[in-house]
PDB file of C-alpha atoms in Angstrom:
ATOM      1  CA  UNK A   2     185.872 291.640 -63.486  1.00 47.00           C
ATOM      2  CA  UNK A   3     183.609 294.172 -61.845  1.00 43.00           C
ATOM      3  CA  UNK A   4     185.683 297.082 -63.165  1.00 44.00           C
ATOM      4  CA  UNK A   5     185.457 295.635 -66.687  1.00 44.00           C
ATOM      5  CA  UNK A   6     181.685 295.333 -66.409  1.00 42.00           C
ATOM      6  CA  UNK A   7     181.501 298.913 -65.191  1.00 46.00           C
ATOM      7  CA  UNK A   8     183.609 300.112 -68.109  1.00 46.00           C
ATOM      8  CA  UNK A   9     181.555 298.275 -70.731  1.00 48.00           C
ATOM      9  CA  UNK A  10     178.297 299.376 -69.129  1.00 48.00           C
ATOM     10  CA  UNK A  11     179.398 302.998 -69.343  1.00 50.00           C
ATOM     11  CA  UNK A  12     180.452 302.597 -72.966  1.00 50.00           C
ATOM     12  CA  UNK A  13     177.122 300.937 -73.797  1.00 49.00           C
ATOM     13  CA  UNK A  14     175.247 303.788 -72.146  1.00 52.00           C
ATOM     14  CA  UNK A  15     177.051 306.402 -74.194  1.00 47.00           C
ATOM     15  CA  UNK A  16     176.570 304.435 -77.413  1.00 53.00           C
ATOM     16  CA  UNK A  17     172.848 303.995 -76.794  1.00 49.00           C
ATOM     17  CA  UNK A  18     172.318 307.696 -76.179  1.00 51.00           C
ATOM     18  CA  UNK A  19     174.408 308.678 -79.207  1.00 47.00           C
ATOM     19  CA  UNK A  20     172.625 306.239 -81.529  1.00 51.00           C
ATOM     20  CA  UNK A  21     169.224 307.412 -80.349  1.00 48.00           C
ATOM     21  CA  UNK A  22     170.064 311.068 -80.952  1.00 45.00           C
ATOM     22  CA  UNK A  23     171.488 310.283 -84.392  1.00 47.00           C
ATOM     23  CA  UNK A  24     168.386 308.265 -85.234  1.00 49.00           C
ATOM     24  CA  UNK A  25     166.137 311.164 -84.354  1.00 43.00           C
ATOM     25  CA  UNK A  26     168.193 313.538 -86.477  1.00 45.00           C
ATOM     26  CA  UNK A  27     168.159 311.217 -89.504  1.00 45.00           C
ATOM     27  CA  UNK A  28     164.408 310.691 -89.200  1.00 44.00           C
ATOM     28  CA  UNK A  29     163.677 314.430 -89.093  1.00 44.00           C
ATOM     29  CA  UNK A  30     166.099 315.382 -91.899  1.00 44.00           C
ATOM     30  CA  UNK A  31     164.129 313.896 -94.884  1.00 46.00           C
ATOM     31  CA  UNK A  32     160.936 315.516 -93.689  1.00 45.00           C
ATOM     32  CA  UNK A  33     162.644 318.892 -93.715  1.00 44.00           C
ATOM     33  CA  UNK A  34     164.033 318.461 -97.229  1.00 45.00           C
ATOM     34  CA  UNK A  35     160.802 317.195 -98.848  1.00 45.00           C
ATOM     35  CA  UNK A  36     158.358 319.896 -97.962  1.00 46.00           C
ATOM     36  CA  UNK A  37     158.531 322.685 -95.435  1.00 45.00           C
ATOM     37  CA  UNK A  38     154.771 322.489 -94.884  1.00 44.00           C
ATOM     38  CA  UNK A  39     154.925 318.831 -93.834  1.00 48.00           C
ATOM     39  CA  UNK A  40     157.711 319.272 -91.307  1.00 51.00           C
ATOM     40  CA  UNK A  41     156.887 318.856 -87.656  1.00 52.00           C
ATOM     41  CA  UNK A  42     156.939 321.961 -85.479  1.00 63.00           C
ATOM     42  CA  UNK A  43     159.991 322.446 -83.320  1.00 72.00           C
ATOM     43  CA  UNK A  44     157.904 321.848 -80.205  1.00 74.00           C
ATOM     44  CA  UNK A  45     156.856 318.386 -81.411  1.00 77.00           C
ATOM     45  CA  UNK A  46     160.425 317.477 -82.337  1.00 80.00           C
ATOM     46  CA  UNK A  47     161.593 318.549 -78.886  1.00 79.00           C
ATOM     47  CA  UNK A  48     158.782 316.544 -77.277  1.00 78.00           C
ATOM     48  CA  UNK A  49     159.792 313.432 -79.215  1.00 80.00           C
ATOM     49  CA  UNK A  50     163.420 313.926 -78.302  1.00 83.00           C
ATOM     50  CA  UNK A  51     162.483 314.401 -74.651  1.00 81.00           C
ATOM     51  CA  UNK A  52     160.369 311.247 -74.678  1.00 82.00           C
ATOM     52  CA  UNK A  53     163.228 309.243 -76.189  1.00 81.00           C
ATOM     53  CA  UNK A  54     165.663 310.557 -73.589  1.00 83.00           C
ATOM     54  CA  UNK A  55     163.224 309.737 -70.780  1.00 80.00           C
ATOM     55  CA  UNK A  56     162.775 306.207 -72.116  1.00 82.00           C
ATOM     56  CA  UNK A  57     166.534 305.737 -72.270  1.00 83.00           C
ATOM     57  CA  UNK A  58     166.836 307.077 -68.733  1.00 77.00           C
ATOM     58  CA  UNK A  59     164.182 304.661 -67.442  1.00 80.00           C
ATOM     59  CA  UNK A  60     165.868 301.754 -69.206  1.00 81.00           C
ATOM     60  CA  UNK A  61     169.268 302.645 -67.788  1.00 74.00           C
ATOM     61  CA  UNK A  62     167.821 303.124 -64.291  1.00 79.00           C
ATOM     62  CA  UNK A  63     166.624 299.516 -64.392  1.00 83.00           C
ATOM     63  CA  UNK A  64     170.022 298.216 -65.494  1.00 80.00           C
ATOM     64  CA  UNK A  65     171.911 296.434 -62.729  1.00 81.00           C
ATOM     65  CA  UNK A  66     175.264 297.480 -64.183  1.00 82.00           C
ATOM     66  CA  UNK A  67     174.316 301.168 -64.082  1.00 77.00           C
ATOM     67  CA  UNK A  68     172.971 300.749 -60.544  1.00 81.00           C
ATOM     68  CA  UNK A  69     176.285 299.209 -59.488  1.00 81.00           C
ATOM     69  CA  UNK A  70     178.221 302.108 -61.037  1.00 83.00           C
ATOM     70  CA  UNK A  71     175.980 304.630 -59.285  1.00 83.00           C
ATOM     71  CA  UNK A  72     176.342 302.867 -55.947  1.00 81.00           C
ATOM     72  CA  UNK A  73     180.108 302.692 -56.370  1.00 84.00           C
ATOM     73  CA  UNK A  74     180.272 306.451 -56.983  1.00 84.00           C
ATOM     74  CA  UNK A  75     177.911 307.507 -54.181  1.00 81.00           C
ATOM     75  CA  UNK A  76     178.911 305.087 -51.415  1.00 84.00           C
ATOM     76  CA  UNK A  77     182.317 306.632 -50.553  1.00 85.00           C
ATOM     77  CA  UNK A  78     180.786 310.110 -50.738  1.00 79.00           C
ATOM     78  CA  UNK A  79     178.046 309.107 -48.284  1.00 76.00           C
ATOM     79  CA  UNK A  80     180.612 307.609 -45.930  1.00 82.00           C
ATOM     80  CA  UNK A  81     182.755 310.745 -46.060  1.00 78.00           C
ATOM     81  CA  UNK A  82     179.684 312.938 -45.486  1.00 75.00           C
ATOM     82  CA  UNK A  83     178.720 310.944 -42.397  1.00 77.00           C
ATOM     83  CA  UNK A  84     182.284 311.120 -41.068  1.00 77.00           C
ATOM     84  CA  UNK A  85     182.586 314.926 -41.368  1.00 74.00           C
ATOM     85  CA  UNK A  86     179.027 315.845 -40.342  1.00 74.00           C
ATOM     86  CA  UNK A  87     179.973 318.235 -37.507  1.00 78.00           C
ATOM     87  CA  UNK A  88     179.706 322.055 -37.274  1.00 79.00           C
ATOM     88  CA  UNK A  89     183.460 322.732 -37.531  1.00 88.00           C
ATOM     89  CA  UNK A  90     183.630 321.028 -40.919  1.00 90.00           C
ATOM     90  CA  UNK A  91     180.769 323.111 -42.288  1.00 91.00           C
ATOM     91  CA  UNK A  92     182.401 326.233 -40.856  1.00 94.00           C
ATOM     92  CA  UNK A  93     185.595 325.429 -42.759  1.00 94.00           C
ATOM     93  CA  UNK A  94     183.750 324.458 -45.949  1.00 93.00           C
ATOM     94  CA  UNK A  95     181.652 327.636 -45.837  1.00 95.00           C
ATOM     95  CA  UNK A  96     184.770 329.798 -45.331  1.00 96.00           C
ATOM     96  CA  UNK A  97     186.567 328.100 -48.232  1.00 96.00           C
ATOM     97  CA  UNK A  98     183.607 328.544 -50.578  1.00 96.00           C
ATOM     98  CA  UNK A  99     183.330 332.231 -49.642  1.00 96.00           C
ATOM     99  CA  UNK A 100     187.062 332.610 -50.277  1.00 96.00           C
ATOM    100  CA  UNK A 101     186.682 330.969 -53.688  1.00 96.00           C
ATOM    101  CA  UNK A 102     183.774 333.203 -54.688  1.00 96.00           C
ATOM    102  CA  UNK A 103     185.593 336.410 -53.700  1.00 96.00           C
ATOM    103  CA  UNK A 104     188.918 335.336 -55.183  1.00 95.00           C
ATOM    104  CA  UNK A 105     187.592 334.228 -58.577  1.00 94.00           C
ATOM    105  CA  UNK A 106     185.135 337.118 -58.805  1.00 95.00           C
ATOM    106  CA  UNK A 107     187.947 339.583 -58.175  1.00 93.00           C
ATOM    107  CA  UNK A 108     190.224 337.928 -60.705  1.00 91.00           C
ATOM    108  CA  UNK A 109     187.427 337.723 -63.254  1.00 90.00           C
ATOM    109  CA  UNK A 110     186.561 341.437 -62.961  1.00 90.00           C
ATOM    110  CA  UNK A 111     189.419 343.556 -61.613  1.00 89.00           C
ATOM    111  CA  UNK A 112     192.421 341.510 -62.744  1.00 87.00           C
ATOM    112  CA  UNK A 113     190.993 341.129 -66.249  1.00 87.00           C
ATOM    113  CA  UNK A 114     190.329 344.867 -66.449  1.00 87.00           C
ATOM    114  CA  UNK A 115     193.981 345.547 -65.659  1.00 84.00           C
ATOM    115  CA  UNK A 116     195.065 343.028 -68.289  1.00 84.00           C
ATOM    116  CA  UNK A 117     192.645 344.544 -70.798  1.00 83.00           C
ATOM    117  CA  UNK A 118     194.119 348.005 -70.230  1.00 80.00           C
ATOM    118  CA  UNK A 119     197.595 346.592 -70.851  1.00 77.00           C
ATOM    119  CA  UNK A 120     196.433 344.695 -73.923  1.00 77.00           C
ATOM    120  CA  UNK A 121     197.224 341.234 -72.543  1.00 77.00           C
ATOM    121  CA  UNK A 122     193.790 339.685 -72.063  1.00 78.00           C
ATOM    122  CA  UNK A 123     193.852 335.879 -72.021  1.00 79.00           C
ATOM    123  CA  UNK A 124     190.676 334.032 -72.957  1.00 86.00           C
ATOM    124  CA  UNK A 125     191.833 330.829 -71.257  1.00 86.00           C
ATOM    125  CA  UNK A 126     192.309 332.654 -67.971  1.00 86.00           C
ATOM    126  CA  UNK A 127     188.821 334.144 -68.264  1.00 89.00           C
ATOM    127  CA  UNK A 128     187.273 330.713 -68.793  1.00 92.00           C
ATOM    128  CA  UNK A 129     189.313 329.259 -65.933  1.00 90.00           C
ATOM    129  CA  UNK A 130     188.299 332.013 -63.508  1.00 92.00           C
ATOM    130  CA  UNK A 131     184.648 331.785 -64.601  1.00 93.00           C
ATOM    131  CA  UNK A 132     184.650 328.037 -63.997  1.00 94.00           C
ATOM    132  CA  UNK A 133     186.236 328.530 -60.584  1.00 94.00           C
ATOM    133  CA  UNK A 134     183.625 331.148 -59.701  1.00 95.00           C
ATOM    134  CA  UNK A 135     180.764 328.847 -60.737  1.00 96.00           C
ATOM    135  CA  UNK A 136     182.196 325.910 -58.783  1.00 95.00           C
ATOM    136  CA  UNK A 137     182.691 328.051 -55.677  1.00 95.00           C
ATOM    137  CA  UNK A 138     179.184 329.540 -55.919  1.00 96.00           C
ATOM    138  CA  UNK A 139     177.565 326.120 -56.336  1.00 96.00           C
ATOM    139  CA  UNK A 140     179.714 324.756 -53.520  1.00 95.00           C
ATOM    140  CA  UNK A 141     178.641 327.617 -51.253  1.00 95.00           C
ATOM    141  CA  UNK A 142     174.968 326.897 -51.947  1.00 95.00           C
ATOM    142  CA  UNK A 143     175.345 323.148 -51.413  1.00 93.00           C
ATOM    143  CA  UNK A 144     177.451 323.653 -48.283  1.00 92.00           C
ATOM    144  CA  UNK A 145     174.810 325.932 -46.781  1.00 93.00           C
ATOM    145  CA  UNK A 146     172.051 323.484 -47.640  1.00 92.00           C
ATOM    146  CA  UNK A 147     173.937 320.504 -46.211  1.00 89.00           C
ATOM    147  CA  UNK A 148     174.879 322.444 -43.076  1.00 89.00           C
ATOM    148  CA  UNK A 149     171.246 323.418 -42.537  1.00 89.00           C
ATOM    149  CA  UNK A 150     170.095 319.805 -42.804  1.00 87.00           C
ATOM    150  CA  UNK A 151     172.929 318.027 -40.992  1.00 84.00           C
ATOM    151  CA  UNK A 152     174.405 320.333 -38.370  1.00 85.00           C
ATOM    152  CA  UNK A 153     173.823 323.332 -36.156  1.00 87.00           C
ATOM    153  CA  UNK A 154     176.228 325.572 -38.093  1.00 89.00           C
ATOM    154  CA  UNK A 155     173.558 327.827 -39.619  1.00 89.00           C
ATOM    155  CA  UNK A 156     171.820 328.149 -36.257  1.00 90.00           C
ATOM    156  CA  UNK A 157     174.817 329.993 -34.799  1.00 90.00           C
ATOM    157  CA  UNK A 158     175.167 333.571 -36.122  1.00 93.00           C
ATOM    158  CA  UNK A 159     178.672 333.806 -34.654  1.00 94.00           C
ATOM    159  CA  UNK A 160     179.875 330.809 -36.665  1.00 93.00           C
ATOM    160  CA  UNK A 161     178.287 332.069 -39.880  1.00 94.00           C
ATOM    161  CA  UNK A 162     179.695 335.595 -39.515  1.00 96.00           C
ATOM    162  CA  UNK A 163     183.149 334.392 -38.484  1.00 95.00           C
ATOM    163  CA  UNK A 164     183.299 331.937 -41.395  1.00 95.00           C
ATOM    164  CA  UNK A 165     182.250 334.713 -43.775  1.00 96.00           C
ATOM    165  CA  UNK A 166     184.902 337.115 -42.441  1.00 97.00           C
ATOM    166  CA  UNK A 167     187.675 334.517 -42.541  1.00 97.00           C
ATOM    167  CA  UNK A 168     186.623 333.389 -45.999  1.00 96.00           C
ATOM    168  CA  UNK A 169     186.494 336.970 -47.222  1.00 96.00           C
ATOM    169  CA  UNK A 170     190.015 337.695 -45.992  1.00 97.00           C
ATOM    170  CA  UNK A 171     191.351 334.491 -47.556  1.00 96.00           C
ATOM    171  CA  UNK A 172     189.559 335.362 -50.780  1.00 95.00           C
ATOM    172  CA  UNK A 173     191.240 338.773 -50.901  1.00 96.00           C
ATOM    173  CA  UNK A 174     194.648 337.175 -50.329  1.00 95.00           C
ATOM    174  CA  UNK A 175     194.093 334.566 -53.043  1.00 94.00           C
ATOM    175  CA  UNK A 176     192.779 337.258 -55.382  1.00 94.00           C
ATOM    176  CA  UNK A 177     195.913 339.334 -54.850  1.00 94.00           C
ATOM    177  CA  UNK A 178     198.149 336.324 -55.472  1.00 93.00           C
ATOM    178  CA  UNK A 179     196.268 335.353 -58.607  1.00 89.00           C
ATOM    179  CA  UNK A 180     196.310 338.888 -59.968  1.00 89.00           C
ATOM    180  CA  UNK A 181     200.039 339.230 -59.308  1.00 89.00           C
ATOM    181  CA  UNK A 182     200.752 335.974 -61.138  1.00 87.00           C
ATOM    182  CA  UNK A 183     198.662 337.003 -64.142  1.00 85.00           C
ATOM    183  CA  UNK A 184     200.297 340.427 -64.347  1.00 83.00           C
ATOM    184  CA  UNK A 185     203.776 338.900 -64.034  1.00 84.00           C
ATOM    185  CA  UNK A 186     202.961 336.387 -66.773  1.00 80.00           C
ATOM    186  CA  UNK A 187     201.641 339.136 -69.045  1.00 77.00           C
ATOM    187  CA  UNK A 188     204.719 341.271 -68.371  1.00 79.00           C
ATOM    188  CA  UNK A 189     207.029 338.347 -69.140  1.00 78.00           C
ATOM    189  CA  UNK A 190     205.166 337.555 -72.358  1.00 74.00           C
ATOM    190  CA  UNK A 191     205.454 341.182 -73.501  1.00 73.00           C
ATOM    191  CA  UNK A 192     209.174 341.276 -72.740  1.00 75.00           C
ATOM    192  CA  UNK A 193     209.709 338.041 -74.626  1.00 74.00           C
ATOM    193  CA  UNK A 194     207.792 339.403 -77.608  1.00 72.00           C
ATOM    194  CA  UNK A 195     209.901 342.570 -77.717  1.00 75.00           C
ATOM    195  CA  UNK A 196     213.208 340.690 -77.457  1.00 71.00           C
ATOM    196  CA  UNK A 197     212.411 338.157 -80.177  1.00 57.00           C
ATOM    197  CA  UNK A 198     212.609 340.572 -83.190  1.00 53.00           C
ATOM    198  CA  UNK A 199     215.916 341.996 -81.904  1.00 49.00           C
ATOM    199  CA  UNK A 200     217.456 338.536 -81.754  1.00 50.00           C
ATOM    200  CA  UNK A 201     216.228 337.726 -85.248  1.00 50.00           C
ATOM    201  CA  UNK A 202     217.746 340.936 -86.546  1.00 48.00           C
ATOM    202  CA  UNK A 203     221.113 340.054 -85.050  1.00 47.00           C
TER     203      UNK A 203
END
């Protein structure tokens, strides 16, 4: 029963926000078609839209169903954070985030340059690597902030430097693996493309 209430509360939230945005667009459209001099400035339209969004946010914050959904999402995260709040965890998390940043940055720059030279650039791989880089960078910032507030990890230069070195080495290894896989995939795709016309001719 509780899961059903959560589902319908989420659906209602999305519908309310969508209907409000559509209502604002339909209200502003006639004014734009009647007379350009009587249209509201963009700043006023944005202010009205912001006010509507804030009102919806306040209404949803007071909803018990939304509060239950929020508590259900945050509670296990809080419990896990309390369980792993020790310096070794933050050392490992920091090293992994550094590895992710170096790995995805290398794949996004150097690996894509090699693929570009060979004429096998893949837009999906670029988006994937960019997303991985953003996630790793945000994770590194949040890990550092959490470690500063909840442990003594950032107070030990040895732990910070060692985590950075280990993460950097792992990042280089992961970058090399990722680049090798992309180059192998590009090479296989090129070979398949060259063999296909020959088979059709036969």
